[in-house]
Coordinates of C-alpha atoms in Angstrom, one line a residue:
P1 CA 47.7 -23.6 45.0
E2 CA 50.6 -23.6 42.7
G3 CA 48.7 -22.0 39.8
A4 CA 46.1 -20.0 41.8
D5 CA 47.5 -16.6 41.2
T6 CA 48.3 -17.2 37.6
C7 CA 44.8 -18.5 36.9
A8 CA 43.2 -15.6 38.6
Q9 CA 45.2 -13.1 36.6
G10 CA 43.6 -14.3 33.4
S11 CA 40.0 -13.8 34.6
A12 CA 37.7 -11.1 33.3
G13 CA 37.5 -9.8 36.8
Y14 CA 33.9 -8.8 36.9
V15 CA 31.5 -9.6 39.8
S16 CA 28.4 -10.1 37.8
P17 CA 24.9 -10.8 39.3
S18 CA 23.6 -10.1 35.8
H19 CA 24.8 -13.4 34.5
V20 CA 21.7 -15.3 35.6
Q21 CA 21.4 -17.2 32.3
P22 CA 23.4 -20.4 32.3
I23 CA 25.9 -21.0 29.5
S24 CA 23.7 -23.9 28.3
S25 CA 20.8 -21.7 27.2
P26 CA 18.5 -22.0 24.2
G27 CA 20.2 -21.4 20.9
M28 CA 23.7 -22.3 22.2
V29 CA 23.5 -25.7 20.5
W30 CA 22.7 -24.4 17.1
Q31 CA 25.0 -21.4 17.5
G32 CA 27.7 -23.9 18.5
L33 CA 27.2 -26.1 15.5
K34 CA 27.3 -23.1 13.3
W35 CA 30.5 -21.8 14.8
M36 CA 32.2 -25.1 15.5
T37 CA 34.1 -25.4 12.2
S38 CA 35.7 -22.0 12.5
S39 CA 38.5 -21.5 15.1
R40 CA 37.8 -17.7 14.7
S41 CA 34.3 -18.0 16.2
P42 CA 33.5 -16.9 19.7
F43 CA 32.3 -20.4 20.7
Y44 CA 34.6 -23.0 19.1
I45 CA 34.4 -26.7 19.7
Q46 CA 37.3 -28.5 18.2
P47 CA 36.0 -31.7 16.6
R48 CA 37.7 -34.8 18.0
L49 CA 36.9 -38.4 18.9
D50 CA 36.7 -38.1 22.7
L51 CA 34.1 -40.1 24.7
D52 CA 34.1 -37.5 27.5
L53 CA 33.4 -34.7 25.1
I54 CA 30.7 -36.7 23.3
R55 CA 29.0 -37.4 26.6
W56 CA 29.4 -33.8 27.7
G57 CA 28.0 -32.6 24.4
G58 CA 24.9 -34.7 24.7
L59 CA 24.2 -33.4 28.2
F60 CA 24.9 -29.9 27.1
A61 CA 22.3 -30.2 24.3
R62 CA 19.8 -31.7 26.6
H63 CA 20.0 -28.6 28.9
C64 CA 19.8 -26.0 26.2
T65 CA 16.1 -25.4 26.8
P66 CA 13.9 -22.5 28.0
E67 CA 12.7 -24.7 30.9
H68 CA 16.3 -25.2 32.2
T69 CA 17.0 -21.5 31.9
Q70 CA 13.9 -20.6 33.9
R71 CA 14.8 -23.2 36.6
A72 CA 18.5 -22.1 36.8
A73 CA 18.1 -18.3 36.6
P74 CA 16.7 -17.8 40.1
V75 CA 19.3 -20.1 41.7
L76 CA 22.2 -18.3 39.8
A77 CA 20.8 -15.0 40.8
Q78 CA 20.6 -15.9 44.5
H79 CA 24.2 -17.2 44.4
C80 CA 25.5 -14.1 42.5
L81 CA 23.7 -11.6 44.7
E82 CA 24.9 -13.3 47.9
S83 CA 28.4 -13.4 46.5
R84 CA 28.4 -9.7 45.8
R85 CA 27.4 -9.0 49.3
L86 CA 30.3 -11.0 50.5
F87 CA 32.7 -9.1 48.2
V88 CA 31.6 -5.9 49.9
D89 CA 32.5 -7.4 53.2
L90 CA 35.9 -8.7 52.0
A91 CA 36.7 -5.3 50.5
E92 CA 36.0 -3.7 53.9
R93 CA 38.1 -6.2 55.8
T94 CA 41.1 -5.8 53.4
G95 CA 41.0 -2.0 53.0
N96 CA 39.8 -2.7 49.4
S97 CA 43.3 -3.7 48.4
F98 CA 41.9 -5.6 45.3
E99 CA 40.2 -2.5 43.8
F100 CA 36.6 -3.6 44.1
R101 CA 34.4 -1.1 42.2
T102 CA 30.6 -1.1 42.1
E103 CA 30.2 0.8 38.8
G104 CA 27.9 -1.6 37.0
L105 CA 28.2 -3.5 33.6
F106 CA 27.1 -2.9 30.1
N107 CA 26.1 -5.4 27.5
L108 CA 27.0 -3.3 24.5
C109 CA 25.0 -4.1 21.4
K110 CA 26.3 -3.2 18.0
T111 CA 22.9 -3.6 16.2
Q112 CA 19.4 -2.6 17.0
E113 CA 18.4 -6.2 16.4
T114 CA 20.7 -7.5 19.1
L115 CA 19.6 -4.7 21.5
D116 CA 15.9 -5.7 21.0
K117 CA 16.7 -9.4 21.4
Y118 CA 18.6 -8.8 24.7
S119 CA 16.1 -6.4 26.0
K120 CA 13.3 -8.9 25.6
G121 CA 15.4 -11.9 26.6
L122 CA 18.3 -11.3 29.1
A123 CA 17.1 -8.0 30.5
A124 CA 13.6 -9.4 31.1
L125 CA 14.9 -12.5 32.7
A126 CA 17.3 -10.6 35.0
N127 CA 14.5 -8.2 36.1
S128 CA 12.2 -11.2 36.8
V129 CA 14.7 -12.6 39.3
G130 CA 15.5 -9.4 41.1
V131 CA 18.5 -8.2 39.2
E132 CA 17.9 -4.7 37.7
A133 CA 18.5 -4.3 34.0
R134 CA 17.9 -1.2 32.0
T135 CA 17.8 -0.8 28.2
L136 CA 19.7 2.3 27.1
S137 CA 20.2 4.1 23.9
A138 CA 23.7 4.8 22.5
A139 CA 23.5 8.4 23.8
E140 CA 22.4 7.2 27.3
T141 CA 25.2 4.7 27.4
A142 CA 27.8 7.2 26.3
A143 CA 26.6 9.6 29.1
L144 CA 27.3 6.9 31.7
E145 CA 30.7 5.8 30.2
P146 CA 32.5 8.7 28.5
G147 CA 35.9 6.9 28.5
A148 CA 36.0 6.4 24.7
R149 CA 33.8 6.9 21.6
M150 CA 31.5 3.9 21.0
N151 CA 29.9 2.7 17.8
I152 CA 26.8 0.9 19.1
A153 CA 23.0 0.9 18.9
G154 CA 22.6 0.8 22.7
S155 CA 23.2 -1.3 25.7
I156 CA 21.7 -3.3 28.5
Y157 CA 23.0 -1.8 31.7
F158 CA 23.2 -3.7 35.0
P159 CA 23.8 -1.2 37.8
I160 CA 24.5 -3.8 40.5
D161 CA 27.4 -5.4 38.7
A162 CA 31.0 -4.8 39.9
H163 CA 34.6 -5.5 39.0
L164 CA 37.9 -6.0 40.7
S165 CA 41.6 -6.7 40.0
P166 CA 42.2 -10.5 40.2
R167 CA 46.0 -10.1 40.4
K168 CA 45.5 -8.1 43.6
F169 CA 42.5 -10.2 44.9
M170 CA 44.5 -13.4 45.3
P171 CA 47.4 -12.0 47.4
A172 CA 44.8 -10.2 49.5
M173 CA 43.0 -13.4 50.2
V174 CA 46.2 -15.3 50.9
A175 CA 47.2 -12.6 53.5
L176 CA 43.8 -12.7 55.1
L177 CA 43.8 -16.5 55.4
K178 CA 47.3 -16.6 56.8
Q179 CA 46.2 -14.2 59.5
Q180 CA 43.5 -16.7 60.4
G181 CA 46.0 -19.6 60.7
V182 CA 45.6 -21.2 57.3
T183 CA 48.6 -23.2 56.1
F184 CA 49.4 -23.2 52.3
L185 CA 51.3 -26.1 50.7
W186 CA 52.6 -24.2 47.7
G187 CA 53.9 -26.2 44.7
T188 CA 52.1 -29.3 45.9
G189 CA 50.0 -31.5 43.6
V190 CA 47.4 -34.0 44.7
T191 CA 48.1 -37.4 43.1
G192 CA 45.6 -39.7 44.8
W193 CA 43.4 -40.4 47.8
K194 CA 43.0 -42.8 50.7
T195 CA 39.6 -43.8 51.9
E196 CA 38.1 -45.8 54.7
G197 CA 34.5 -46.6 55.7
G198 CA 33.0 -44.4 53.0
R199 CA 35.1 -41.4 53.8
V200 CA 38.2 -39.8 52.4
T201 CA 40.9 -39.9 55.0
H202 CA 44.0 -38.7 53.2
A203 CA 45.0 -36.7 50.1
V204 CA 48.1 -38.2 48.6
T205 CA 50.3 -35.3 47.4
S206 CA 53.7 -34.9 45.8
T207 CA 55.2 -33.9 49.1
G208 CA 53.4 -36.6 51.3
E209 CA 50.0 -37.6 52.6
V210 CA 47.7 -35.0 54.2
A211 CA 45.1 -36.3 56.6
A212 CA 41.9 -34.2 57.3
D213 CA 38.3 -34.5 58.5
G214 CA 37.0 -32.9 55.3
F215 CA 38.2 -32.1 51.8
V216 CA 37.1 -29.5 49.2
L217 CA 37.6 -30.2 45.5
A218 CA 38.3 -26.8 44.0
N219 CA 40.8 -27.3 41.2
G220 CA 38.7 -26.1 38.3
S221 CA 38.9 -27.9 35.0
W222 CA 41.2 -30.5 36.4
A223 CA 38.6 -31.8 38.9
P224 CA 37.4 -34.8 36.8
E225 CA 41.0 -36.1 36.6
A226 CA 41.5 -35.7 40.3
L227 CA 38.4 -37.8 41.1
R228 CA 39.2 -40.9 38.9
G229 CA 40.7 -42.8 41.8
L230 CA 37.5 -42.3 43.8
R231 CA 35.1 -43.8 41.1
L232 CA 33.4 -40.4 40.8
R233 CA 32.6 -38.6 37.6
L234 CA 32.0 -34.9 37.0
P235 CA 31.2 -34.2 33.3
M236 CA 33.2 -31.1 32.5
Q237 CA 35.2 -29.6 29.7
P238 CA 38.0 -27.0 29.9
G239 CA 36.7 -23.9 28.0
K240 CA 39.8 -22.0 27.0
G241 CA 39.6 -18.2 27.2
Y242 CA 42.2 -15.6 26.1
S243 CA 42.9 -12.1 27.4
L244 CA 45.0 -9.1 26.6
T245 CA 45.8 -6.5 29.2
M246 CA 46.8 -3.0 28.4
E247 CA 49.1 -1.8 31.2
K248 CA 48.8 1.9 30.4
P249 CA 45.8 2.4 28.2
R250 CA 45.0 5.7 26.4
F251 CA 41.4 5.4 27.5
K252 CA 40.0 5.4 31.0
F253 CA 36.8 3.4 31.5
T254 CA 34.9 3.2 34.8
K255 CA 32.6 0.3 34.0
S256 CA 33.0 -3.3 32.7
A257 CA 31.3 -4.2 29.4
I258 CA 30.4 -7.2 27.3
L259 CA 30.9 -6.7 23.6
T260 CA 27.7 -8.7 23.0
E261 CA 27.9 -9.9 19.4
R262 CA 31.6 -10.7 19.7
R263 CA 31.4 -12.4 23.2
V264 CA 34.4 -10.3 24.5
A265 CA 34.6 -8.8 27.9
M266 CA 36.3 -5.5 28.8
T267 CA 37.3 -4.8 32.4
P268 CA 39.1 -1.8 33.8
M269 CA 41.5 -3.0 36.6
G270 CA 43.1 -0.1 38.4
E271 CA 45.4 1.5 35.9
T272 CA 45.1 -1.4 33.5
L273 CA 42.4 -2.4 30.9
R274 CA 41.7 -6.0 30.0
F275 CA 40.0 -7.4 27.0
G276 CA 39.2 -11.1 27.2
G277 CA 36.9 -13.8 26.0
T278 CA 36.0 -16.5 23.5
M279 CA 35.2 -20.0 24.5
E280 CA 37.3 -22.8 23.0
V281 CA 36.4 -26.3 23.9
S282 CA 39.6 -28.2 22.8
G283 CA 40.7 -30.0 25.9
H284 CA 43.8 -29.0 27.9
D285 CA 45.6 -27.9 24.8
D286 CA 48.2 -25.2 25.6
R287 CA 48.4 -23.9 22.1
I288 CA 47.7 -20.2 21.6
R289 CA 45.6 -19.8 18.5
P290 CA 46.7 -16.4 16.9
E291 CA 43.4 -16.1 15.1
R292 CA 41.5 -16.0 18.4
I293 CA 43.7 -13.3 19.7
E294 CA 43.1 -11.3 16.6
Q295 CA 39.4 -11.7 17.1
I296 CA 39.6 -10.0 20.5
K297 CA 41.6 -7.1 19.1
A298 CA 39.1 -6.7 16.2
A299 CA 36.2 -6.8 18.6
A300 CA 37.7 -3.9 20.6
G301 CA 38.0 -1.7 17.5
H302 CA 34.6 -2.8 16.3
Y303 CA 32.9 -1.2 19.3
F304 CA 35.4 1.4 20.2
P305 CA 36.6 2.9 16.9
D306 CA 39.4 4.9 18.5
I307 CA 41.1 1.7 19.8
T308 CA 43.5 0.4 17.2
E309 CA 46.0 -2.4 16.7
A310 CA 48.7 -0.1 18.0
D311 CA 47.1 -0.1 21.5
F312 CA 47.8 -3.9 21.7
A313 CA 51.4 -3.7 20.5
G314 CA 53.8 -5.7 22.6
I315 CA 51.1 -7.3 24.8
K316 CA 51.7 -10.9 25.6
P317 CA 48.4 -13.0 25.2
W318 CA 47.2 -14.9 28.3
F319 CA 45.0 -18.0 28.2
G320 CA 43.3 -20.1 30.9
Y321 CA 40.8 -22.9 31.3
R322 CA 37.3 -22.3 32.5
P323 CA 35.7 -25.4 34.1
V324 CA 32.4 -25.8 32.1
S325 CA 29.7 -28.1 33.3
P326 CA 27.2 -29.3 30.7
D327 CA 24.2 -27.5 32.3
G328 CA 26.0 -24.2 33.0
M329 CA 25.6 -24.7 36.8
P330 CA 28.5 -25.1 39.2
Y331 CA 29.2 -28.3 41.1
L332 CA 28.7 -27.2 44.8
G333 CA 27.8 -29.7 47.5
R334 CA 28.7 -33.0 49.1
F335 CA 29.4 -36.2 47.1
G336 CA 27.0 -39.0 48.2
R337 CA 29.7 -41.7 48.0
Y338 CA 32.1 -39.7 50.3
P339 CA 30.1 -37.2 52.4
N340 CA 33.2 -35.5 53.7
L341 CA 34.3 -34.6 50.2
I342 CA 32.8 -31.4 48.9
A343 CA 32.8 -30.1 45.4
A344 CA 33.3 -26.4 44.6
C345 CA 34.1 -26.3 40.9
G346 CA 32.6 -26.1 37.5
H347 CA 31.8 -22.3 37.6
A348 CA 32.6 -21.7 33.9
M349 CA 32.7 -18.0 33.3
L350 CA 31.5 -17.1 36.8
G351 CA 34.6 -18.2 38.8
V352 CA 35.4 -14.8 40.2
T353 CA 31.7 -13.8 40.6
L354 CA 30.8 -17.0 42.6
A355 CA 34.0 -17.5 44.5
P356 CA 32.9 -16.0 47.9
I357 CA 29.6 -17.8 48.1
S358 CA 31.1 -21.0 47.0
G359 CA 33.7 -20.7 49.8
L360 CA 31.0 -19.8 52.4
V361 CA 28.9 -22.8 51.4
A362 CA 32.0 -25.2 51.5
A363 CA 32.7 -23.9 55.0
E364 CA 29.1 -24.3 56.1
L365 CA 29.0 -27.9 54.8
L366 CA 32.2 -28.7 56.6
A367 CA 30.8 -27.3 59.8
G368 CA 27.5 -29.2 59.5
K369 CA 25.5 -26.0 59.0
K370 CA 22.6 -25.3 56.7
P371 CA 23.9 -23.7 53.4
S372 CA 23.1 -20.1 52.9
V373 CA 21.8 -20.6 49.3
D374 CA 19.8 -23.1 47.3
L375 CA 21.9 -26.1 46.2
S376 CA 19.1 -28.0 44.5
L377 CA 20.7 -27.6 41.0
T378 CA 24.4 -27.8 42.0
N379 CA 24.5 -31.3 43.4
P380 CA 27.8 -32.9 42.2
D381 CA 26.1 -36.2 41.8
R382 CA 23.4 -34.9 39.4
F383 CA 25.0 -36.7 36.4
A384 CA 26.1 -39.8 38.2

């Protein structure tokens, strides 16, 4: 809870059913090997002697197959679409205080080669699992998003995608939960557990022990560390991402966009505009790498030629850790060793997108109900 608001503010802020392809998709291994030696690359793995990283890397490579993508896509699509439905409900219940906008999302493609590749690949995959994707020319894209001049070959447009303001979403959820009688223990860290008879009985915290009938593990990239006292293992790596938020941008966009070749996301959030991205697998390393910030700025100008270095003047960079599982699927479900402990973590770049459905599933499991979505690929024991 202590870092919840801070973590959310760094998110890309899009609700994206279009992300039906897991991060461990074909080509990621070879692209990762190609990029690994450059800290300026979109997907950077810092070489280091770390047994957890080596094991994670082996599992990651094993799942970078077309077969895994085909298995995972329908499950991710179901989770994403259900989550979007829940966001609509949350917006209605809160007076849309978190600026939920259903404007769609572009995958902007700089070159015709990339546009053709994504049209045959990602767009075809999305359409096959019920998520509409349209291939648009540069002129068609500009007609839907006149916020700034673009230098692109075209785009893949996902009409169902949406976006919100994370810095407003978190306070809205806290207020809603307090109305329902939820107690928050702010500034309280979990340091251990107590168990009895194959169940977790207490969470040991920095302010005392907390007894409960059920527990949900939802602390992102720190989840593996939290489990060590329980003899449970979740292969996971923190994938550091950076963002820059313009408080008063010169350009007014209505839709989110992925700058495809550069792996950078752009999200309008109320009166602000956020550019964020890159995936840096370097452990919980709090260093800010200036070269990675520069790559985000360069990407913005690469696709939007009227955006210059001056537009980013004085902006303080933000970074946060995405919890990345080796197969690109979240950990969502009960642990076999302790059935009253439920995992809801490992969402990688879909943390905001999948938050509502993950919360609903956790609640259903705690109440002994049948989950609303397929959990066959999200079992937290799948790598045990």
